mmCIF file of C-alpha atoms and ligand atoms in Angstrom:
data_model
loop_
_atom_site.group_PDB
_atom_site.id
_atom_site.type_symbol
_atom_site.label_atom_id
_atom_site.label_comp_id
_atom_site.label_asym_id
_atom_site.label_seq_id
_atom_site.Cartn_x
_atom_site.Cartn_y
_atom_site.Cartn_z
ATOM 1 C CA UNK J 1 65.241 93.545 98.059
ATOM 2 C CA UNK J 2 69.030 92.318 98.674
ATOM 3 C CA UNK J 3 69.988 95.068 96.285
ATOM 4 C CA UNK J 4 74.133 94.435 97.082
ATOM 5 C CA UNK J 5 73.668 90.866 96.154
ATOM 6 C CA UNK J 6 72.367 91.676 93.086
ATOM 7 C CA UNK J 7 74.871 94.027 91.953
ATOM 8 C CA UNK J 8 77.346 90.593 92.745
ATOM 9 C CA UNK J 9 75.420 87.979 91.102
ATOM 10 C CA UNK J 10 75.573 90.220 88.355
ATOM 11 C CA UNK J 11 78.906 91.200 88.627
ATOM 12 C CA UNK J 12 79.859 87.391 88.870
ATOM 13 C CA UNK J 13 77.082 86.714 85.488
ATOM 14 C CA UNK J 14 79.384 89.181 83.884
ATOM 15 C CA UNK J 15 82.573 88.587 84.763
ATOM 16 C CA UNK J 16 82.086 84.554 83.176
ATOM 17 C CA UNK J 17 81.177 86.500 79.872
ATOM 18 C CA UNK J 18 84.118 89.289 80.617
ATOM 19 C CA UNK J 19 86.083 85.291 80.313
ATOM 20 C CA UNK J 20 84.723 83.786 77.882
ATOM 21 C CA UNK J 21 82.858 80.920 80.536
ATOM 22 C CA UNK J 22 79.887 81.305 78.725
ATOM 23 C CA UNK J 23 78.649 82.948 74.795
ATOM 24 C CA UNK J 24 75.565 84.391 73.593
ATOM 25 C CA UNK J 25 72.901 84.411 76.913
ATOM 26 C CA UNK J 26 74.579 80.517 78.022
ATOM 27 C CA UNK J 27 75.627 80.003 81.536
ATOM 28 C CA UNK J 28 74.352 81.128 84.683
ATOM 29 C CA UNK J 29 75.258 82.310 87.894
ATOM 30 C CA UNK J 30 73.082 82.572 91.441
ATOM 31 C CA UNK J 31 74.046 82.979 95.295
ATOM 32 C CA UNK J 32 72.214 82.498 97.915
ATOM 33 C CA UNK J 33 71.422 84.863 101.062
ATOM 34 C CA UNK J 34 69.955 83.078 104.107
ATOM 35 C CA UNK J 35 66.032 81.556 102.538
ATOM 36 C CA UNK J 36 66.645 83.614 99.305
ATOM 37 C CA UNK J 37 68.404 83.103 96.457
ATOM 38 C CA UNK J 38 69.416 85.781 93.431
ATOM 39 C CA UNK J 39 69.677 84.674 89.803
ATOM 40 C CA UNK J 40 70.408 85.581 86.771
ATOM 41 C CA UNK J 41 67.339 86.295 84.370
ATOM 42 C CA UNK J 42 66.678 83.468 81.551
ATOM 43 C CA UNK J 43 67.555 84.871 77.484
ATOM 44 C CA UNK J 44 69.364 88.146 78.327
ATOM 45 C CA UNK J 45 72.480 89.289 76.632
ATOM 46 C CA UNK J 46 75.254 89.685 79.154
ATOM 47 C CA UNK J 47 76.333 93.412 77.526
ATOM 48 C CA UNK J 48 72.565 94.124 78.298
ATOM 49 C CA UNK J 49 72.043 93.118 81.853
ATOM 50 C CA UNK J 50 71.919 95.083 85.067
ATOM 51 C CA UNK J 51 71.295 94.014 88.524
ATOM 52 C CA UNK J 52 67.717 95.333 88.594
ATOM 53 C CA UNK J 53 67.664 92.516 86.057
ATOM 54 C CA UNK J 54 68.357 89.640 88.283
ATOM 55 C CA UNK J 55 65.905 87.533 90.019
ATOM 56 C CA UNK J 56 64.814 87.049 93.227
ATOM 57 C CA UNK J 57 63.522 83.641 94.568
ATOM 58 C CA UNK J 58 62.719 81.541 97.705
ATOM 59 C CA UNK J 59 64.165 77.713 97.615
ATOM 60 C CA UNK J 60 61.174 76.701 96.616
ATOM 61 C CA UNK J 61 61.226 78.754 93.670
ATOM 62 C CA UNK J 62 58.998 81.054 94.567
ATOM 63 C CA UNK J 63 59.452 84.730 92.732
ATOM 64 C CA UNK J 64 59.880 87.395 95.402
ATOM 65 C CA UNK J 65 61.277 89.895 93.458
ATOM 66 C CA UNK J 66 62.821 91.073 89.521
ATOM 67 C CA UNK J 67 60.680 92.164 86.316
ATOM 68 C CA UNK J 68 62.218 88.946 84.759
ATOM 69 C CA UNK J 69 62.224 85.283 84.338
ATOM 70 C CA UNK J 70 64.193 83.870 86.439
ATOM 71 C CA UNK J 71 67.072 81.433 84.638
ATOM 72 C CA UNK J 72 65.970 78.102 82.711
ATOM 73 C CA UNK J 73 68.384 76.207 85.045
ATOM 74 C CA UNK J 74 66.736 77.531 88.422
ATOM 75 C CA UNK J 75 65.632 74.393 88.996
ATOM 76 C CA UNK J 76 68.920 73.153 88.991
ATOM 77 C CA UNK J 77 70.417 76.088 91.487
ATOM 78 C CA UNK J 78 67.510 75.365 93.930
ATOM 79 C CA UNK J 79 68.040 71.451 93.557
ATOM 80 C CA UNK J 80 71.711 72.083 94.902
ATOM 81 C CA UNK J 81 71.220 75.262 97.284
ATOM 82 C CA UNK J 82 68.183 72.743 98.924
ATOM 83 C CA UNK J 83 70.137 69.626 99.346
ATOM 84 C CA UNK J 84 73.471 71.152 100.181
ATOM 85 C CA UNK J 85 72.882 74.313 102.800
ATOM 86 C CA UNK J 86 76.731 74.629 103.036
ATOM 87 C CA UNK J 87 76.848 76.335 99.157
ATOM 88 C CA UNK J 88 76.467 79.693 99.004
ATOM 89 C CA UNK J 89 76.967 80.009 95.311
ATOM 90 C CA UNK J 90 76.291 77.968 91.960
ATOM 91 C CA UNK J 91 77.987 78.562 88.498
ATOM 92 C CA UNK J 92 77.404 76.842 85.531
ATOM 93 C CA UNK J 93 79.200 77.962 82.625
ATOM 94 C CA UNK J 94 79.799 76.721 79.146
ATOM 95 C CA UNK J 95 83.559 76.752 79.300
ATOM 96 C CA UNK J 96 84.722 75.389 76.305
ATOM 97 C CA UNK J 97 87.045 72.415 77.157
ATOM 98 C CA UNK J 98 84.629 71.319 80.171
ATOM 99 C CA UNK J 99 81.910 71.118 77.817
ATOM 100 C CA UNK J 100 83.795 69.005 75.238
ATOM 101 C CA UNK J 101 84.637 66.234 77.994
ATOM 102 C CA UNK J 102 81.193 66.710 78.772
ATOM 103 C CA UNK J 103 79.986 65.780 75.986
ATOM 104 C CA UNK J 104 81.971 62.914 75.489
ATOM 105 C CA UNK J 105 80.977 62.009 79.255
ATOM 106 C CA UNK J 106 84.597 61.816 80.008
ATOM 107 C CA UNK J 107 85.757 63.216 83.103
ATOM 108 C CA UNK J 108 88.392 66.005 83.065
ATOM 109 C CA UNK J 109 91.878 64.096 84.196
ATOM 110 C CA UNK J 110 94.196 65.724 86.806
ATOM 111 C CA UNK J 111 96.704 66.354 84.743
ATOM 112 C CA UNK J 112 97.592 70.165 85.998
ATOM 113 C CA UNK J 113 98.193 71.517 89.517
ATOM 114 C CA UNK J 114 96.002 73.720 89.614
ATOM 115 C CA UNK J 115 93.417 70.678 88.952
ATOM 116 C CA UNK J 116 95.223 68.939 91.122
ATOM 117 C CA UNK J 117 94.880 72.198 93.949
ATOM 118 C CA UNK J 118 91.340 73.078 93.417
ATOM 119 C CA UNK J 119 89.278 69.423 93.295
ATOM 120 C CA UNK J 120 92.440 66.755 94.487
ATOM 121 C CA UNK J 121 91.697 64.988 91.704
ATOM 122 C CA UNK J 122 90.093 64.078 88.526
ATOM 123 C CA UNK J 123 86.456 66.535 88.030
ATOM 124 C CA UNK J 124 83.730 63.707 87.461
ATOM 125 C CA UNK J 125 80.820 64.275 84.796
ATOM 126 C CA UNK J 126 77.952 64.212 86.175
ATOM 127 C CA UNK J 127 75.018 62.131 84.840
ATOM 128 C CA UNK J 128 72.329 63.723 81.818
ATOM 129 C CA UNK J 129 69.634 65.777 83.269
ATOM 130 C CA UNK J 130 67.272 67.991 81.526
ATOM 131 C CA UNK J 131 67.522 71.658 81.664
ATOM 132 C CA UNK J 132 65.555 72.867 84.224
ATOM 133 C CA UNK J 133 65.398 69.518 85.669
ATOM 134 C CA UNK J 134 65.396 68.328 89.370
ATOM 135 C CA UNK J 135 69.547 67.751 88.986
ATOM 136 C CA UNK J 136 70.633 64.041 90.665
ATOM 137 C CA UNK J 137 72.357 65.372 93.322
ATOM 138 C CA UNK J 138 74.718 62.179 94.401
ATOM 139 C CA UNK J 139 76.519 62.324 97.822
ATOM 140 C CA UNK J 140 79.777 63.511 96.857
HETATM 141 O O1 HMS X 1 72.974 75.455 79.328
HETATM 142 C C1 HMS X 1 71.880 75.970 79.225
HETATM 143 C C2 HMS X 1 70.808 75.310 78.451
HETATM 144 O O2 HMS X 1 71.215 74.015 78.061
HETATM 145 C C3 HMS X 1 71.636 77.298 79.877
HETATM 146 O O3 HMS X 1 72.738 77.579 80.680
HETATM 147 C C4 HMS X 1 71.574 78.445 78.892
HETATM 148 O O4 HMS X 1 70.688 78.218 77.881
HETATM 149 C C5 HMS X 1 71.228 79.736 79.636
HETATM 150 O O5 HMS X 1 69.880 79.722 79.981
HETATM 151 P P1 HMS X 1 69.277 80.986 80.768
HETATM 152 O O6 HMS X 1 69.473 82.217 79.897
HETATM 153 O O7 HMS X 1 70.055 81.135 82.056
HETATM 154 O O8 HMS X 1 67.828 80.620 80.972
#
């Protein structure tokens, strides 16, 4: 089921190791495909994973398809596929510098173009949610 989105989504799960987005199994990447969405599977090293690996879910989180758990943060994907139809994709990585603004709850200043070219301004921190939690999505 949706076999050439799975070799994507895993393609895309790879390519934010290939970058050095994410370390160890962190980070996750899904897309969505009309009332389905593919995931990456929760606690798998990226040099071992395959795209028989990913998941396969319904916005309600229902498991359709995969031999695998689907990601920890699913929740999160679903929260955002479910209130925002428009997104056809959601990334969360563990990119270094993002994560130590994060963690100070600071937001990351536009102080490059390509900042500047890709969000038009400052990228806001959003507020603490537990993994796996409903995420607050906030009208943006
Ligand atoms: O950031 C977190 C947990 O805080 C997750 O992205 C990370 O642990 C990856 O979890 P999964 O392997 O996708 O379940």
């Amino acid at each position: 089921m949706l076999e050439s989105l799975k070799v994507d989504v895993c393609e895309g799960n790879l390519a934010l190791a290939r970058e050095g987005l994410v370390a160890w199994t962190g980070g996750n990447l899904s897309a969505r495909e009309g009332d389905y969405i593919v995931i990456k599977p929760s606690g798998l090293r990226y040099c071992e994973m395959t795209p028989d690996d990913m998941v396969v879910l319904t916005l309600d989180g229902r498991i359709v398809d995969g031999h695998r758990g689907p990601s920890s943060d699913t929740q999160s994907h679903l929260t955002i596929y479910r209130g925002r139809p428009d997104i056809r994709s959601v990334v969360h990585t563990h990119s270094r510098y993002a994560t130590a603004f994060a963690a100070v709850g600071r937001p990351i200043p536009c102080c490059l173009t390509a900042i500047a070219d890709e969000f038009g301004g400052p990228v806001p921190c959003g507020g603490y949610a537990p993994i796996g939690g409903e995420a607050k999505l906030s009208p943006s």
